[in-house]
């Protein structure tokens, strides 16, 4: 049976590491798993990603930014997410519609009703069964994200990391408000835990969902 799990959190929350660990754990149990990410996840959406995240694109207007996220999502859902779910796969996605609510809504202050409408259209009303929110203090997350950039000597995707601290605080608060409003779908985990401890917590949440939905490998 198809299942859709998304990962959310501020910059440097450890999503990418954790999503890969969960994918391996589920694959080792014999599940057919697709790991993907937003913005991006397929060739056309990846091209949109490079516009969205390029540090030189400081003139990108907030509404244009919102529409580009929606465009990337529409392509990604059609090309990757829907076909994978329709063929009974388990889909793990690094960021999804909640990121638009937190970043473009709480972060940029764009109209939440417009965001909800665009999210619905772009996602074809495809909602995650579980959203893992890796919560972390903004100072810690940004510190990690910047040292990763320096370590990898890659600043091609740093546009959001250059936003002021208050922006990231609004994003974190926005995520926490989303989780509070929908506790059935969200599971909040502590991004301050070690990688191994956090992986155990996330696996527990995923296995709970598999059991609830009676999904076996
Ligand atoms: P990543 O660094 O987790 O790959 O995410 C890329 C950036 O895109 C991150 O700073 C958050 C931002 N983002 C939005 O602002 N809105 C969205 O809808 C999505 C999916 C990501």
PDB file of C-alpha atoms and ligand atoms in Angstrom:
ATOM      1  CA  UNK A   1       0.000   0.000   0.000  1.00  0.00           C
ATOM      2  CA  UNK A   2       1.207   3.473  -0.862  1.00  0.00           C
ATOM      3  CA  UNK A   3       2.399   5.769   1.882  1.00  0.00           C
ATOM      4  CA  UNK A   4       3.609   9.338   1.751  1.00  0.00           C
ATOM      5  CA  UNK A   5       6.013  10.694   4.398  1.00  0.00           C
ATOM      6  CA  UNK A   6       7.436  14.218   4.312  1.00  0.00           C
ATOM      7  CA  UNK A   7      10.308  15.800   6.252  1.00  0.00           C
ATOM      8  CA  UNK A   8      10.270  19.442   7.308  1.00  0.00           C
ATOM      9  CA  UNK A   9      12.444  21.751   9.386  1.00  0.00           C
ATOM     10  CA  UNK A  10      14.537  24.901   9.275  1.00  0.00           C
ATOM     11  CA  UNK A  11      17.936  25.121   7.543  1.00  0.00           C
ATOM     12  CA  UNK A  12      20.474  22.764   9.135  1.00  0.00           C
ATOM     13  CA  UNK A  13      17.868  20.640  10.918  1.00  0.00           C
ATOM     14  CA  UNK A  14      19.384  17.419   9.535  1.00  0.00           C
ATOM     15  CA  UNK A  15      16.526  16.422   7.197  1.00  0.00           C
ATOM     16  CA  UNK A  16      18.703  15.174   4.355  1.00  0.00           C
ATOM     17  CA  UNK A  17      20.751  12.875   6.600  1.00  0.00           C
ATOM     18  CA  UNK A  18      17.665  11.531   8.336  1.00  0.00           C
ATOM     19  CA  UNK A  19      15.611  10.948   5.201  1.00  0.00           C
ATOM     20  CA  UNK A  20      18.453   8.852   3.736  1.00  0.00           C
ATOM     21  CA  UNK A  21      18.739   6.817   6.950  1.00  0.00           C
ATOM     22  CA  UNK A  22      14.990   6.146   6.984  1.00  0.00           C
ATOM     23  CA  UNK A  23      15.045   5.151   3.325  1.00  0.00           C
ATOM     24  CA  UNK A  24      17.794   2.597   3.972  1.00  0.00           C
ATOM     25  CA  UNK A  25      15.995   1.225   7.039  1.00  0.00           C
ATOM     26  CA  UNK A  26      12.725   0.797   5.123  1.00  0.00           C
ATOM     27  CA  UNK A  27      14.463  -0.720   2.107  1.00  0.00           C
ATOM     28  CA  UNK A  28      16.238  -3.187   4.393  1.00  0.00           C
ATOM     29  CA  UNK A  29      12.795  -4.228   5.614  1.00  0.00           C
ATOM     30  CA  UNK A  30      11.872  -4.991   2.001  1.00  0.00           C
ATOM     31  CA  UNK A  31       9.745  -1.931   1.167  1.00  0.00           C
ATOM     32  CA  UNK A  32       9.809  -0.275  -2.266  1.00  0.00           C
ATOM     33  CA  UNK A  33      10.862   3.289  -1.419  1.00  0.00           C
ATOM     34  CA  UNK A  34      11.279   6.440  -3.488  1.00  0.00           C
ATOM     35  CA  UNK A  35      13.277   9.307  -1.939  1.00  0.00           C
ATOM     36  CA  UNK A  36      12.755  12.741  -3.419  1.00  0.00           C
ATOM     37  CA  UNK A  37      12.898  16.436  -2.498  1.00  0.00           C
ATOM     38  CA  UNK A  38      11.394  19.867  -3.092  1.00  0.00           C
ATOM     39  CA  UNK A  39      11.997  22.170  -4.748  1.00  0.00           C
ATOM     40  CA  UNK A  40      13.190  19.725  -7.393  1.00  0.00           C
ATOM     41  CA  UNK A  41      12.875  15.965  -7.642  1.00  0.00           C
ATOM     42  CA  UNK A  42      12.787  15.824 -11.468  1.00  0.00           C
ATOM     43  CA  UNK A  43      14.679  17.561 -14.278  1.00  0.00           C
ATOM     44  CA  UNK A  44      12.309  20.496 -14.888  1.00  0.00           C
ATOM     45  CA  UNK A  45      11.697  21.135 -11.176  1.00  0.00           C
ATOM     46  CA  UNK A  46      15.469  20.972 -10.584  1.00  0.00           C
ATOM     47  CA  UNK A  47      15.900  23.787 -13.114  1.00  0.00           C
ATOM     48  CA  UNK A  48      13.340  25.834 -11.174  1.00  0.00           C
ATOM     49  CA  UNK A  49      15.244  24.952  -7.962  1.00  0.00           C
ATOM     50  CA  UNK A  50      18.420  26.533  -9.260  1.00  0.00           C
ATOM     51  CA  UNK A  51      16.577  29.811  -9.940  1.00  0.00           C
ATOM     52  CA  UNK A  52      14.954  29.739  -6.486  1.00  0.00           C
ATOM     53  CA  UNK A  53      18.082  29.041  -4.478  1.00  0.00           C
ATOM     54  CA  UNK A  54      20.751  30.960  -6.380  1.00  0.00           C
ATOM     55  CA  UNK A  55      22.278  33.554  -3.994  1.00  0.00           C
ATOM     56  CA  UNK A  56      22.504  36.140  -6.802  1.00  0.00           C
ATOM     57  CA  UNK A  57      18.723  36.130  -7.315  1.00  0.00           C
ATOM     58  CA  UNK A  58      18.142  38.649  -4.537  1.00  0.00           C
ATOM     59  CA  UNK A  59      15.669  40.559  -6.757  1.00  0.00           C
ATOM     60  CA  UNK A  60      13.268  37.599  -6.901  1.00  0.00           C
ATOM     61  CA  UNK A  61       9.902  39.037  -5.963  1.00  0.00           C
ATOM     62  CA  UNK A  62       8.027  37.122  -3.160  1.00  0.00           C
ATOM     63  CA  UNK A  63       4.976  36.394  -5.348  1.00  0.00           C
ATOM     64  CA  UNK A  64       7.211  35.197  -8.192  1.00  0.00           C
ATOM     65  CA  UNK A  65       9.026  33.012  -5.668  1.00  0.00           C
ATOM     66  CA  UNK A  66       5.729  31.527  -4.462  1.00  0.00           C
ATOM     67  CA  UNK A  67       4.591  30.780  -8.022  1.00  0.00           C
ATOM     68  CA  UNK A  68       7.914  29.135  -8.859  1.00  0.00           C
ATOM     69  CA  UNK A  69       7.596  26.818  -5.840  1.00  0.00           C
ATOM     70  CA  UNK A  70       4.071  25.968  -6.988  1.00  0.00           C
ATOM     71  CA  UNK A  71       5.270  25.349 -10.567  1.00  0.00           C
ATOM     72  CA  UNK A  72       8.110  23.084  -9.395  1.00  0.00           C
ATOM     73  CA  UNK A  73       5.655  21.180  -7.187  1.00  0.00           C
ATOM     74  CA  UNK A  74       3.072  20.725  -9.949  1.00  0.00           C
ATOM     75  CA  UNK A  75       5.748  19.162 -12.167  1.00  0.00           C
ATOM     76  CA  UNK A  76       7.197  17.009  -9.374  1.00  0.00           C
ATOM     77  CA  UNK A  77       3.827  15.696  -8.176  1.00  0.00           C
ATOM     78  CA  UNK A  78       2.777  14.805 -11.723  1.00  0.00           C
ATOM     79  CA  UNK A  79       6.070  13.240 -12.769  1.00  0.00           C
ATOM     80  CA  UNK A  80       7.254  11.558  -9.582  1.00  0.00           C
ATOM     81  CA  UNK A  81       5.002  11.571  -6.512  1.00  0.00           C
ATOM     82  CA  UNK A  82       1.615  10.570  -7.996  1.00  0.00           C
ATOM     83  CA  UNK A  83       2.986   7.755 -10.194  1.00  0.00           C
ATOM     84  CA  UNK A  84       4.991   6.349  -7.248  1.00  0.00           C
ATOM     85  CA  UNK A  85       1.986   6.439  -4.910  1.00  0.00           C
ATOM     86  CA  UNK A  86      -0.328   5.074  -7.584  1.00  0.00           C
ATOM     87  CA  UNK A  87       1.974   2.083  -8.020  1.00  0.00           C
ATOM     88  CA  UNK A  88       1.914   1.376  -4.275  1.00  0.00           C
ATOM     89  CA  UNK A  89       5.363   2.706  -3.354  1.00  0.00           C
ATOM     90  CA  UNK A  90       6.449   4.381  -0.168  1.00  0.00           C
ATOM     91  CA  UNK A  91       7.412   7.977  -0.939  1.00  0.00           C
ATOM     92  CA  UNK A  92       9.790   9.974   1.281  1.00  0.00           C
ATOM     93  CA  UNK A  93       9.968  13.661   0.382  1.00  0.00           C
ATOM     94  CA  UNK A  94      12.387  16.265   1.779  1.00  0.00           C
ATOM     95  CA  UNK A  95      10.069  19.313   2.120  1.00  0.00           C
ATOM     96  CA  UNK A  96       6.596  19.715   0.592  1.00  0.00           C
ATOM     97  CA  UNK A  97       3.527  21.975   0.895  1.00  0.00           C
ATOM     98  CA  UNK A  98       4.162  22.802   4.579  1.00  0.00           C
ATOM     99  CA  UNK A  99       7.448  24.459   3.578  1.00  0.00           C
ATOM    100  CA  UNK A 100       5.496  26.920   1.418  1.00  0.00           C
ATOM    101  CA  UNK A 101       3.187  27.754   4.322  1.00  0.00           C
ATOM    102  CA  UNK A 102       6.145  28.257   6.700  1.00  0.00           C
ATOM    103  CA  UNK A 103       8.604  30.050   4.349  1.00  0.00           C
ATOM    104  CA  UNK A 104       6.381  32.030   1.952  1.00  0.00           C
ATOM    105  CA  UNK A 105       3.517  32.439   4.461  1.00  0.00           C
ATOM    106  CA  UNK A 106       5.103  32.952   7.884  1.00  0.00           C
ATOM    107  CA  UNK A 107       8.536  33.932   6.590  1.00  0.00           C
ATOM    108  CA  UNK A 108       7.606  36.298   3.731  1.00  0.00           C
ATOM    109  CA  UNK A 109       4.129  37.248   4.954  1.00  0.00           C
ATOM    110  CA  UNK A 110       2.226  36.204   1.806  1.00  0.00           C
ATOM    111  CA  UNK A 111      -1.540  35.531   1.919  1.00  0.00           C
ATOM    112  CA  UNK A 112      -2.194  32.146   3.590  1.00  0.00           C
ATOM    113  CA  UNK A 113      -5.391  31.616   1.560  1.00  0.00           C
ATOM    114  CA  UNK A 114      -3.559  32.074  -1.715  1.00  0.00           C
ATOM    115  CA  UNK A 115      -0.845  29.683  -0.508  1.00  0.00           C
ATOM    116  CA  UNK A 116      -3.444  27.085   0.493  1.00  0.00           C
ATOM    117  CA  UNK A 117      -5.088  27.313  -2.947  1.00  0.00           C
ATOM    118  CA  UNK A 118      -1.795  27.039  -4.820  1.00  0.00           C
ATOM    119  CA  UNK A 119      -0.684  24.142  -2.632  1.00  0.00           C
ATOM    120  CA  UNK A 120      -3.911  22.309  -3.359  1.00  0.00           C
ATOM    121  CA  UNK A 121      -3.671  22.786  -7.115  1.00  0.00           C
ATOM    122  CA  UNK A 122       0.054  22.023  -7.354  1.00  0.00           C
ATOM    123  CA  UNK A 123      -0.163  18.922  -5.153  1.00  0.00           C
ATOM    124  CA  UNK A 124      -3.376  17.620  -6.785  1.00  0.00           C
ATOM    125  CA  UNK A 125      -4.612  17.556  -3.180  1.00  0.00           C
ATOM    126  CA  UNK A 126      -2.050  14.850  -2.393  1.00  0.00           C
ATOM    127  CA  UNK A 127      -1.484  15.079   1.370  1.00  0.00           C
ATOM    128  CA  UNK A 128       1.234  13.309   3.382  1.00  0.00           C
ATOM    129  CA  UNK A 129       0.226  10.463   5.715  1.00  0.00           C
ATOM    130  CA  UNK A 130       2.973  11.558   8.108  1.00  0.00           C
ATOM    131  CA  UNK A 131       5.090  14.693   8.377  1.00  0.00           C
ATOM    132  CA  UNK A 132       8.247  14.514  10.473  1.00  0.00           C
ATOM    133  CA  UNK A 133       9.093  17.997  11.746  1.00  0.00           C
ATOM    134  CA  UNK A 134      12.701  18.134  12.919  1.00  0.00           C
ATOM    135  CA  UNK A 135      12.587  21.049  15.331  1.00  0.00           C
ATOM    136  CA  UNK A 136      15.741  22.932  16.218  1.00  0.00           C
ATOM    137  CA  UNK A 137      16.857  26.319  17.562  1.00  0.00           C
ATOM    138  CA  UNK A 138      17.474  28.749  14.722  1.00  0.00           C
ATOM    139  CA  UNK A 139      21.007  29.635  15.889  1.00  0.00           C
ATOM    140  CA  UNK A 140      22.042  25.966  15.880  1.00  0.00           C
ATOM    141  CA  UNK A 141      20.472  25.218  12.503  1.00  0.00           C
ATOM    142  CA  UNK A 142      21.964  28.222  10.720  1.00  0.00           C
ATOM    143  CA  UNK A 143      25.373  27.542  12.265  1.00  0.00           C
ATOM    144  CA  UNK A 144      25.276  24.000  10.875  1.00  0.00           C
ATOM    145  CA  UNK A 145      24.056  25.134   7.447  1.00  0.00           C
ATOM    146  CA  UNK A 146      26.794  27.758   7.090  1.00  0.00           C
ATOM    147  CA  UNK A 147      29.604  25.445   8.162  1.00  0.00           C
ATOM    148  CA  UNK A 148      28.336  22.844   5.666  1.00  0.00           C
ATOM    149  CA  UNK A 149      28.486  25.494   2.922  1.00  0.00           C
ATOM    150  CA  UNK A 150      32.078  26.381   3.859  1.00  0.00           C
ATOM    151  CA  UNK A 151      33.112  22.724   4.162  1.00  0.00           C
ATOM    152  CA  UNK A 152      31.660  21.812   0.763  1.00  0.00           C
ATOM    153  CA  UNK A 153      32.858  25.106  -0.767  1.00  0.00           C
ATOM    154  CA  UNK A 154      29.468  25.358  -2.433  1.00  0.00           C
ATOM    155  CA  UNK A 155      27.381  28.496  -2.145  1.00  0.00           C
ATOM    156  CA  UNK A 156      25.172  27.847  -5.199  1.00  0.00           C
ATOM    157  CA  UNK A 157      22.042  27.248  -3.058  1.00  0.00           C
ATOM    158  CA  UNK A 158      22.480  29.658  -0.172  1.00  0.00           C
ATOM    159  CA  UNK A 159      19.810  32.273  -0.890  1.00  0.00           C
ATOM    160  CA  UNK A 160      17.641  31.412   2.109  1.00  0.00           C
ATOM    161  CA  UNK A 161      20.596  30.873   4.443  1.00  0.00           C
ATOM    162  CA  UNK A 162      21.369  34.560   3.937  1.00  0.00           C
ATOM    163  CA  UNK A 163      17.996  35.651   5.305  1.00  0.00           C
ATOM    164  CA  UNK A 164      18.043  37.383   8.675  1.00  0.00           C
ATOM    165  CA  UNK A 165      17.607  35.457  11.928  1.00  0.00           C
ATOM    166  CA  UNK A 166      14.074  36.829  12.459  1.00  0.00           C
ATOM    167  CA  UNK A 167      12.965  35.304   9.137  1.00  0.00           C
ATOM    168  CA  UNK A 168      14.134  31.843  10.223  1.00  0.00           C
ATOM    169  CA  UNK A 169      12.513  32.291  13.631  1.00  0.00           C
ATOM    170  CA  UNK A 170       9.160  33.015  11.912  1.00  0.00           C
ATOM    171  CA  UNK A 171       9.641  29.904   9.779  1.00  0.00           C
ATOM    172  CA  UNK A 172      10.341  27.759  12.852  1.00  0.00           C
ATOM    173  CA  UNK A 173       7.310  29.188  14.673  1.00  0.00           C
ATOM    174  CA  UNK A 174       5.196  28.658  11.539  1.00  0.00           C
ATOM    175  CA  UNK A 175       6.171  24.990  11.400  1.00  0.00           C
ATOM    176  CA  UNK A 176       5.383  24.531  15.093  1.00  0.00           C
ATOM    177  CA  UNK A 177       1.954  26.158  14.593  1.00  0.00           C
ATOM    178  CA  UNK A 178       1.235  23.826  11.652  1.00  0.00           C
ATOM    179  CA  UNK A 179       2.168  20.811  13.769  1.00  0.00           C
ATOM    180  CA  UNK A 180      -0.017  22.006  16.620  1.00  0.00           C
ATOM    181  CA  UNK A 181      -2.977  22.460  14.276  1.00  0.00           C
ATOM    182  CA  UNK A 182      -2.649  18.946  12.828  1.00  0.00           C
ATOM    183  CA  UNK A 183      -1.171  16.662  15.506  1.00  0.00           C
ATOM    184  CA  UNK A 184      -2.499  13.544  13.755  1.00  0.00           C
ATOM    185  CA  UNK A 185      -0.335  14.105  10.687  1.00  0.00           C
ATOM    186  CA  UNK A 186       2.697  15.752  12.322  1.00  0.00           C
ATOM    187  CA  UNK A 187       5.298  14.238  14.535  1.00  0.00           C
ATOM    188  CA  UNK A 188       7.806  16.661  16.098  1.00  0.00           C
ATOM    189  CA  UNK A 189      11.273  15.272  16.795  1.00  0.00           C
ATOM    190  CA  UNK A 190      14.188  16.983  18.530  1.00  0.00           C
ATOM    191  CA  UNK A 191      16.842  18.091  16.036  1.00  0.00           C
ATOM    192  CA  UNK A 192      19.291  18.561  18.918  1.00  0.00           C
ATOM    193  CA  UNK A 193      19.624  14.784  19.362  1.00  0.00           C
ATOM    194  CA  UNK A 194      22.598  12.914  17.906  1.00  0.00           C
ATOM    195  CA  UNK A 195      22.181  11.597  14.358  1.00  0.00           C
ATOM    196  CA  UNK A 196      21.782   8.026  15.647  1.00  0.00           C
ATOM    197  CA  UNK A 197      19.271   8.924  18.383  1.00  0.00           C
ATOM    198  CA  UNK A 198      17.222  10.997  15.978  1.00  0.00           C
ATOM    199  CA  UNK A 199      17.195   8.155  13.428  1.00  0.00           C
ATOM    200  CA  UNK A 200      15.773   5.816  16.083  1.00  0.00           C
ATOM    201  CA  UNK A 201      13.005   8.306  16.952  1.00  0.00           C
ATOM    202  CA  UNK A 202      12.090   8.809  13.301  1.00  0.00           C
ATOM    203  CA  UNK A 203      12.058   5.074  12.589  1.00  0.00           C
ATOM    204  CA  UNK A 204       9.711   4.584  15.536  1.00  0.00           C
ATOM    205  CA  UNK A 205       7.279   7.131  14.061  1.00  0.00           C
ATOM    206  CA  UNK A 206       7.462   5.554  10.605  1.00  0.00           C
ATOM    207  CA  UNK A 207       6.935   2.036  11.954  1.00  0.00           C
ATOM    208  CA  UNK A 208       3.939   3.233  13.973  1.00  0.00           C
ATOM    209  CA  UNK A 209       2.408   4.533  10.751  1.00  0.00           C
ATOM    210  CA  UNK A 210       3.156   1.319   8.839  1.00  0.00           C
ATOM    211  CA  UNK A 211       1.466  -0.657  11.599  1.00  0.00           C
ATOM    212  CA  UNK A 212      -1.563   1.654  11.711  1.00  0.00           C
ATOM    213  CA  UNK A 213      -2.008   1.399   7.961  1.00  0.00           C
ATOM    214  CA  UNK A 214      -1.230  -2.329   8.024  1.00  0.00           C
ATOM    215  CA  UNK A 215       1.523  -1.947   5.448  1.00  0.00           C
ATOM    216  CA  UNK A 216       3.816  -4.938   5.141  1.00  0.00           C
ATOM    217  CA  UNK A 217       6.832  -5.438   2.888  1.00  0.00           C
TER     218      UNK A 217
HETATM  219  P1  LIG B   1      16.613  22.525   1.269  1.00  0.00           P
HETATM  220  O1  LIG B   1      17.768  23.391   1.650  1.00  0.00           O
HETATM  221  O2  LIG B   1      15.991  21.795   2.397  1.00  0.00           O
HETATM  222  O3  LIG B   1      16.872  21.657   0.085  1.00  0.00           O
HETATM  223  O4  LIG B   1      15.430  23.523   0.841  1.00  0.00           O
HETATM  224  C1  LIG B   1      15.627  24.502  -0.075  1.00  0.00           C
HETATM  225  C2  LIG B   1      15.142  25.844   0.396  1.00  0.00           C
HETATM  226  O5  LIG B   1      13.874  26.128  -0.199  1.00  0.00           O
HETATM  227  C3  LIG B   1      14.979  26.027   1.882  1.00  0.00           C
HETATM  228  O6  LIG B   1      15.628  27.233   2.240  1.00  0.00           O
HETATM  229  C4  LIG B   1      13.502  26.208   2.079  1.00  0.00           C
HETATM  230  C5  LIG B   1      13.013  26.714   0.761  1.00  0.00           C
HETATM  231  N1  LIG B   1      11.628  26.356   0.413  1.00  0.00           N
HETATM  232  C6  LIG B   1      10.648  27.339   0.438  1.00  0.00           C
HETATM  233  O7  LIG B   1      10.936  28.482   0.759  1.00  0.00           O
HETATM  234  N2  LIG B   1       9.376  26.995   0.057  1.00  0.00           N
HETATM  235  C7  LIG B   1       9.025  25.739  -0.339  1.00  0.00           C
HETATM  236  O8  LIG B   1       7.860  25.480  -0.672  1.00  0.00           O
HETATM  237  C8  LIG B   1      10.061  24.720  -0.358  1.00  0.00           C
HETATM  238  C9  LIG B   1       9.721  23.333  -0.807  1.00  0.00           C
HETATM  239  C10 LIG B   1      11.336  25.074   0.027  1.00  0.00           C
END
